[in-house]
PDB file of C-alpha atoms and ligand atoms in Angstrom:
ATOM      1  CA  MET A  19       0.000   0.000   0.000  1.00 79.00           C
ATOM      2  CA  VAL A  20       1.354   3.389  -1.001  1.00 90.00           C
ATOM      3  CA  THR A  21       1.312   5.903   1.838  1.00 97.00           C
ATOM      4  CA  VAL A  22       2.298   9.566   1.992  1.00 98.00           C
ATOM      5  CA  LYS A  23       6.063   9.902   2.104  1.00 98.00           C
ATOM      6  CA  ASP A  24       8.745  12.286   0.884  1.00 98.00           C
ATOM      7  CA  ASP A  25       9.089  12.851  -2.873  1.00 97.00           C
ATOM      8  CA  HIS A  26       5.497  11.781  -3.527  1.00 98.00           C
ATOM      9  CA  VAL A  27       2.864  13.908  -5.232  1.00 98.00           C
ATOM     10  CA  VAL A  28      -0.078  14.281  -2.874  1.00 98.00           C
ATOM     11  CA  SER A  29      -3.530  15.305  -4.136  1.00 98.00           C
ATOM     12  CA  LEU A  30      -5.333  16.696  -1.135  1.00 98.00           C
ATOM     13  CA  ASP A  31      -8.961  17.630  -0.595  1.00 98.00           C
ATOM     14  CA  TYR A  32      -9.172  19.987   2.346  1.00 98.00           C
ATOM     15  CA  VAL A  33     -11.377  22.342   4.295  1.00 98.00           C
ATOM     16  CA  LEU A  34      -9.721  24.968   6.477  1.00 98.00           C
ATOM     17  CA  ARG A  35     -11.569  26.426   9.466  1.00 98.00           C
ATOM     18  CA  LEU A  36     -10.573  28.917  12.097  1.00 97.00           C
ATOM     19  CA  GLU A  37     -11.047  28.393  15.837  1.00 95.00           C
ATOM     20  CA  ASN A  38     -14.536  29.952  15.534  1.00 95.00           C
ATOM     21  CA  ASP A  39     -15.538  27.307  12.929  1.00 95.00           C
ATOM     22  CA  GLN A  40     -15.562  29.817  10.052  1.00 96.00           C
ATOM     23  CA  VAL A  41     -14.492  28.175   6.774  1.00 97.00           C
ATOM     24  CA  ILE A  42     -11.796  30.346   5.228  1.00 95.00           C
ATOM     25  CA  ASP A  43     -10.429  28.112   2.501  1.00 96.00           C
ATOM     26  CA  GLN A  44     -11.159  24.815   0.781  1.00 97.00           C
ATOM     27  CA  SER A  45     -10.199  22.866  -2.308  1.00 97.00           C
ATOM     28  CA  SER A  46     -12.679  23.003  -5.171  1.00 95.00           C
ATOM     29  CA  GLU A  47     -14.774  19.929  -5.914  1.00 93.00           C
ATOM     30  CA  GLY A  48     -12.710  17.541  -8.038  1.00 92.00           C
ATOM     31  CA  GLU A  49      -9.705  19.866  -7.941  1.00 94.00           C
ATOM     32  CA  PRO A  50      -7.562  18.803  -5.015  1.00 97.00           C
ATOM     33  CA  LEU A  51      -4.443  20.701  -4.022  1.00 97.00           C
ATOM     34  CA  GLU A  52      -1.354  19.010  -5.496  1.00 97.00           C
ATOM     35  CA  PHE A  53       2.085  19.324  -3.951  1.00 97.00           C
ATOM     36  CA  LEU A  54       5.370  17.524  -3.377  1.00 97.00           C
ATOM     37  CA  GLN A  55       5.490  15.993   0.090  1.00 98.00           C
ATOM     38  CA  GLY A  56       8.678  16.801   1.993  1.00 97.00           C
ATOM     39  CA  HIS A  57       9.457  19.979   0.046  1.00 96.00           C
ATOM     40  CA  SER A  58       7.906  22.573   2.373  1.00 94.00           C
ATOM     41  CA  GLN A  59       5.251  23.492  -0.167  1.00 95.00           C
ATOM     42  CA  ILE A  60       2.519  23.538   2.477  1.00 95.00           C
ATOM     43  CA  ILE A  61       2.674  24.700   6.093  1.00 94.00           C
ATOM     44  CA  PRO A  62       4.913  22.462   8.216  1.00 93.00           C
ATOM     45  CA  GLY A  63       2.235  21.430  10.744  1.00 95.00           C
ATOM     46  CA  LEU A  64      -0.020  20.064   8.015  1.00 97.00           C
ATOM     47  CA  GLU A  65       2.749  18.385   6.012  1.00 98.00           C
ATOM     48  CA  GLU A  66       3.945  16.564   9.145  1.00 97.00           C
ATOM     49  CA  ALA A  67       0.453  15.210   9.873  1.00 98.00           C
ATOM     50  CA  LEU A  68       0.065  13.645   6.406  1.00 98.00           C
ATOM     51  CA  TYR A  69       2.941  11.150   6.605  1.00 98.00           C
ATOM     52  CA  GLY A  70       1.715   7.561   6.445  1.00 98.00           C
ATOM     53  CA  MET A  71      -1.807   8.357   5.218  1.00 98.00           C
ATOM     54  CA  GLU A  72      -3.376   6.253   2.460  1.00 98.00           C
ATOM     55  CA  VAL A  73      -5.530   7.237  -0.514  1.00 98.00           C
ATOM     56  CA  GLY A  74      -9.078   7.843   0.679  1.00 97.00           C
ATOM     57  CA  GLU A  75      -8.060   8.313   4.300  1.00 98.00           C
ATOM     58  CA  GLU A  76      -9.509  11.345   6.138  1.00 98.00           C
ATOM     59  CA  LYS A  77      -8.146  13.209   9.113  1.00 98.00           C
ATOM     60  CA  ASP A  78      -8.705  16.272  11.270  1.00 98.00           C
ATOM     61  CA  VAL A  79      -5.504  18.214  11.824  1.00 98.00           C
ATOM     62  CA  VAL A  80      -5.092  21.087  14.268  1.00 98.00           C
ATOM     63  CA  VAL A  81      -2.101  23.308  13.535  1.00 97.00           C
ATOM     64  CA  THR A  82      -0.839  25.871  16.043  1.00 97.00           C
ATOM     65  CA  PRO A  83       0.385  29.281  14.789  1.00 96.00           C
ATOM     66  CA  THR A  84       4.028  28.260  15.261  1.00 94.00           C
ATOM     67  CA  ASP A  85       3.583  25.448  12.727  1.00 95.00           C
ATOM     68  CA  ALA A  86       1.375  27.537  10.445  1.00 94.00           C
ATOM     69  CA  TYR A  87       1.783  31.260   9.667  1.00 91.00           C
ATOM     70  CA  GLY A  88       3.558  32.327  12.841  1.00 93.00           C
ATOM     71  CA  GLU A  89       2.535  34.263  15.930  1.00 95.00           C
ATOM     72  CA  TYR A  90       1.022  37.716  15.471  1.00 95.00           C
ATOM     73  CA  ASP A  91       3.729  40.369  15.835  1.00 95.00           C
ATOM     74  CA  PRO A  92       2.275  43.574  17.336  1.00 95.00           C
ATOM     75  CA  GLU A  93       5.380  45.392  16.110  1.00 95.00           C
ATOM     76  CA  GLY A  94       5.123  44.040  12.573  1.00 94.00           C
ATOM     77  CA  PHE A  95       3.974  47.385  11.193  1.00 96.00           C
ATOM     78  CA  GLU A  96       5.760  49.989   9.127  1.00 94.00           C
ATOM     79  CA  VAL A  97       4.835  53.569   8.216  1.00 96.00           C
ATOM     80  CA  MET A  98       5.581  54.464   4.581  1.00 93.00           C
ATOM     81  CA  PRO A  99       5.352  57.898   2.978  1.00 95.00           C
ATOM     82  CA  ARG A 100       2.402  58.219   0.569  1.00 92.00           C
ATOM     83  CA  GLY A 101       4.950  59.096  -2.110  1.00 91.00           C
ATOM     84  CA  ALA A 102       6.386  55.575  -1.950  1.00 89.00           C
ATOM     85  CA  PHE A 103       3.287  54.376  -3.814  1.00 89.00           C
ATOM     86  CA  PRO A 104       2.182  55.214  -7.355  1.00 88.00           C
ATOM     87  CA  ASP A 105       0.004  58.358  -7.472  1.00 87.00           C
ATOM     88  CA  ASP A 106      -2.895  56.605  -9.153  1.00 90.00           C
ATOM     89  CA  MET A 107      -2.921  53.696  -6.713  1.00 89.00           C
ATOM     90  CA  GLU A 108      -6.152  53.616  -4.711  1.00 90.00           C
ATOM     91  CA  LEU A 109      -4.908  52.834  -1.246  1.00 92.00           C
ATOM     92  CA  GLN A 110      -7.480  51.648   1.238  1.00 94.00           C
ATOM     93  CA  GLN A 111      -7.539  49.683   4.425  1.00 95.00           C
ATOM     94  CA  GLY A 112      -7.366  45.935   3.876  1.00 94.00           C
ATOM     95  CA  LEU A 113      -5.712  46.157   0.458  1.00 95.00           C
ATOM     96  CA  ARG A 114      -3.098  43.418  -0.062  1.00 94.00           C
ATOM     97  CA  LEU A 115       0.126  44.471  -1.736  1.00 92.00           C
ATOM     98  CA  LEU A 116       2.936  42.367  -3.130  1.00 90.00           C
ATOM     99  CA  VAL A 117       6.309  43.735  -2.066  1.00 85.00           C
ATOM    100  CA  ARG A 118       9.833  42.422  -2.497  1.00 85.00           C
ATOM    101  CA  ASP A 119      12.137  41.700   0.420  1.00 80.00           C
ATOM    102  CA  GLN A 120      15.087  44.065   0.052  1.00 82.00           C
ATOM    103  CA  ASN A 121      17.561  41.462   1.303  1.00 86.00           C
ATOM    104  CA  THR A 122      16.389  38.236  -0.275  1.00 86.00           C
ATOM    105  CA  GLY A 123      14.411  39.570  -3.247  1.00 86.00           C
ATOM    106  CA  ARG A 124      11.569  37.207  -2.337  1.00 84.00           C
ATOM    107  CA  PRO A 125       8.066  38.575  -2.921  1.00 85.00           C
ATOM    108  CA  PHE A 126       5.629  38.591  -0.020  1.00 83.00           C
ATOM    109  CA  GLU A 127       2.256  40.131   0.770  1.00 88.00           C
ATOM    110  CA  VAL A 128       1.543  42.952   3.171  1.00 93.00           C
ATOM    111  CA  THR A 129      -1.783  44.479   4.152  1.00 95.00           C
ATOM    112  CA  VAL A 130      -2.641  48.185   4.194  1.00 96.00           C
ATOM    113  CA  SER A 131      -3.604  48.778   7.807  1.00 96.00           C
ATOM    114  CA  GLU A 132      -4.304  52.499   7.732  1.00 96.00           C
ATOM    115  CA  VAL A 133      -4.273  55.293   5.141  1.00 95.00           C
ATOM    116  CA  ARG A 134      -3.438  58.733   6.515  1.00 94.00           C
ATOM    117  CA  GLU A 135      -3.009  62.143   4.915  1.00 90.00           C
ATOM    118  CA  ASP A 136       0.723  61.828   4.224  1.00 92.00           C
ATOM    119  CA  ASN A 137       1.588  58.266   4.979  1.00 95.00           C
ATOM    120  CA  VAL A 138       0.403  54.688   4.918  1.00 96.00           C
ATOM    121  CA  VAL A 139       0.682  52.045   7.640  1.00 96.00           C
ATOM    122  CA  LEU A 140       1.544  48.572   6.377  1.00 95.00           C
ATOM    123  CA  ASP A 141       0.932  45.367   8.354  1.00 96.00           C
ATOM    124  CA  PHE A 142       3.665  42.793   7.694  1.00 93.00           C
ATOM    125  CA  ASN A 143       1.848  40.038   9.576  1.00 94.00           C
ATOM    126  CA  HIS A 144       0.423  37.230   7.481  1.00 91.00           C
ATOM    127  CA  PRO A 145      -3.408  37.474   7.582  1.00 89.00           C
ATOM    128  CA  LEU A 146      -3.448  34.119   9.375  1.00 92.00           C
ATOM    129  CA  ALA A 147      -0.687  34.969  11.849  1.00 94.00           C
ATOM    130  CA  GLY A 148      -1.659  34.005  15.386  1.00 96.00           C
ATOM    131  CA  GLN A 149      -4.459  31.721  14.189  1.00 96.00           C
ATOM    132  CA  THR A 150      -4.808  28.075  15.114  1.00 97.00           C
ATOM    133  CA  LEU A 151      -5.886  26.292  11.942  1.00 97.00           C
ATOM    134  CA  HIS A 152      -8.324  23.381  11.810  1.00 98.00           C
ATOM    135  CA  PHE A 153      -7.974  21.294   8.673  1.00 98.00           C
ATOM    136  CA  HIS A 154     -10.166  18.445   7.550  1.00 98.00           C
ATOM    137  CA  VAL A 155      -8.200  16.595   4.895  1.00 98.00           C
ATOM    138  CA  GLN A 156      -8.650  13.595   2.643  1.00 98.00           C
ATOM    139  CA  ILE A 157      -5.995  12.064   0.411  1.00 98.00           C
ATOM    140  CA  ALA A 158      -7.536  12.111  -3.082  1.00 97.00           C
ATOM    141  CA  ASP A 159      -4.547  10.625  -4.886  1.00 97.00           C
ATOM    142  CA  LEU A 160      -0.949   9.704  -4.361  1.00 97.00           C
ATOM    143  CA  ARG A 161       1.932   8.812  -6.659  1.00 97.00           C
ATOM    144  CA  PRO A 162       5.721   8.918  -6.655  1.00 97.00           C
ATOM    145  CA  ALA A 163       7.024  12.151  -8.168  1.00 97.00           C
ATOM    146  CA  THR A 164       8.841  11.842 -11.493  1.00 96.00           C
ATOM    147  CA  GLU A 165      12.556  12.630 -11.663  1.00 97.00           C
ATOM    148  CA  GLU A 166      11.725  15.728 -13.656  1.00 96.00           C
ATOM    149  CA  GLU A 167       9.298  16.964 -11.008  1.00 96.00           C
ATOM    150  CA  LEU A 168      11.888  16.439  -8.274  1.00 96.00           C
ATOM    151  CA  GLU A 169      14.471  18.290 -10.375  1.00 96.00           C
ATOM    152  CA  HIS A 170      12.095  21.221 -10.914  1.00 95.00           C
ATOM    153  CA  GLY A 171      10.768  21.137  -7.368  1.00 94.00           C
ATOM    154  CA  HIS A 172       7.113  21.275  -8.388  1.00 94.00           C
ATOM    155  CA  VAL A 173       4.255  19.074  -9.578  1.00 96.00           C
ATOM    156  CA  HIS A 174       3.613  18.692 -13.299  1.00 95.00           C
ATOM    157  CA  GLY A 175       0.022  18.516 -14.511  1.00 87.00           C
ATOM    158  CA  PRO A 176      -1.291  17.899 -18.021  1.00 81.00           C
ATOM    159  CA  ASP A 177      -0.553  21.534 -18.905  1.00 80.00           C
ATOM    160  CA  THR A 178       2.313  22.461 -16.598  1.00 78.00           C
ATOM    161  CA  HIS A 179       5.988  21.578 -16.901  1.00 79.00           C
TER     162      HIS A 179
HETATM  163 ZN1   ZN B  23       8.672  21.866 -14.042  1.00 74.08          ZN
END
């Protein structure tokens, strides 16, 4: 029996709820999430819980903030001058912006927390920071990754290479 292990492509049906039972994310019907197990493509707390599962098996997984999107950092805010943004950009509270880390060059999302006359407050916390996540998962499919997929570090579908 094939079970979830490293270097396997996992197709995962999932529903994600917050502590208050609100559903905030789920896979679409017949379109499970596909990823390479053991390659940190999903949050660590969920990946860890999948090892050894079989196709068809279901599980409830509770992931603490540390193993998900981190604790909420009350100091994770930065004030930027309004001039740092394009003139025609409609800045409003809650807007998500893609910015690039100045050191690593990696893109990440920030949230506009407040728009003032001359400046803008950005929240660098992930929207799910500080949240305990409740997943209900089911393994929809499972197969060993191809050598090419392992080389590329991602799953290949019918249209992706
Ligand atoms: Zn590829």
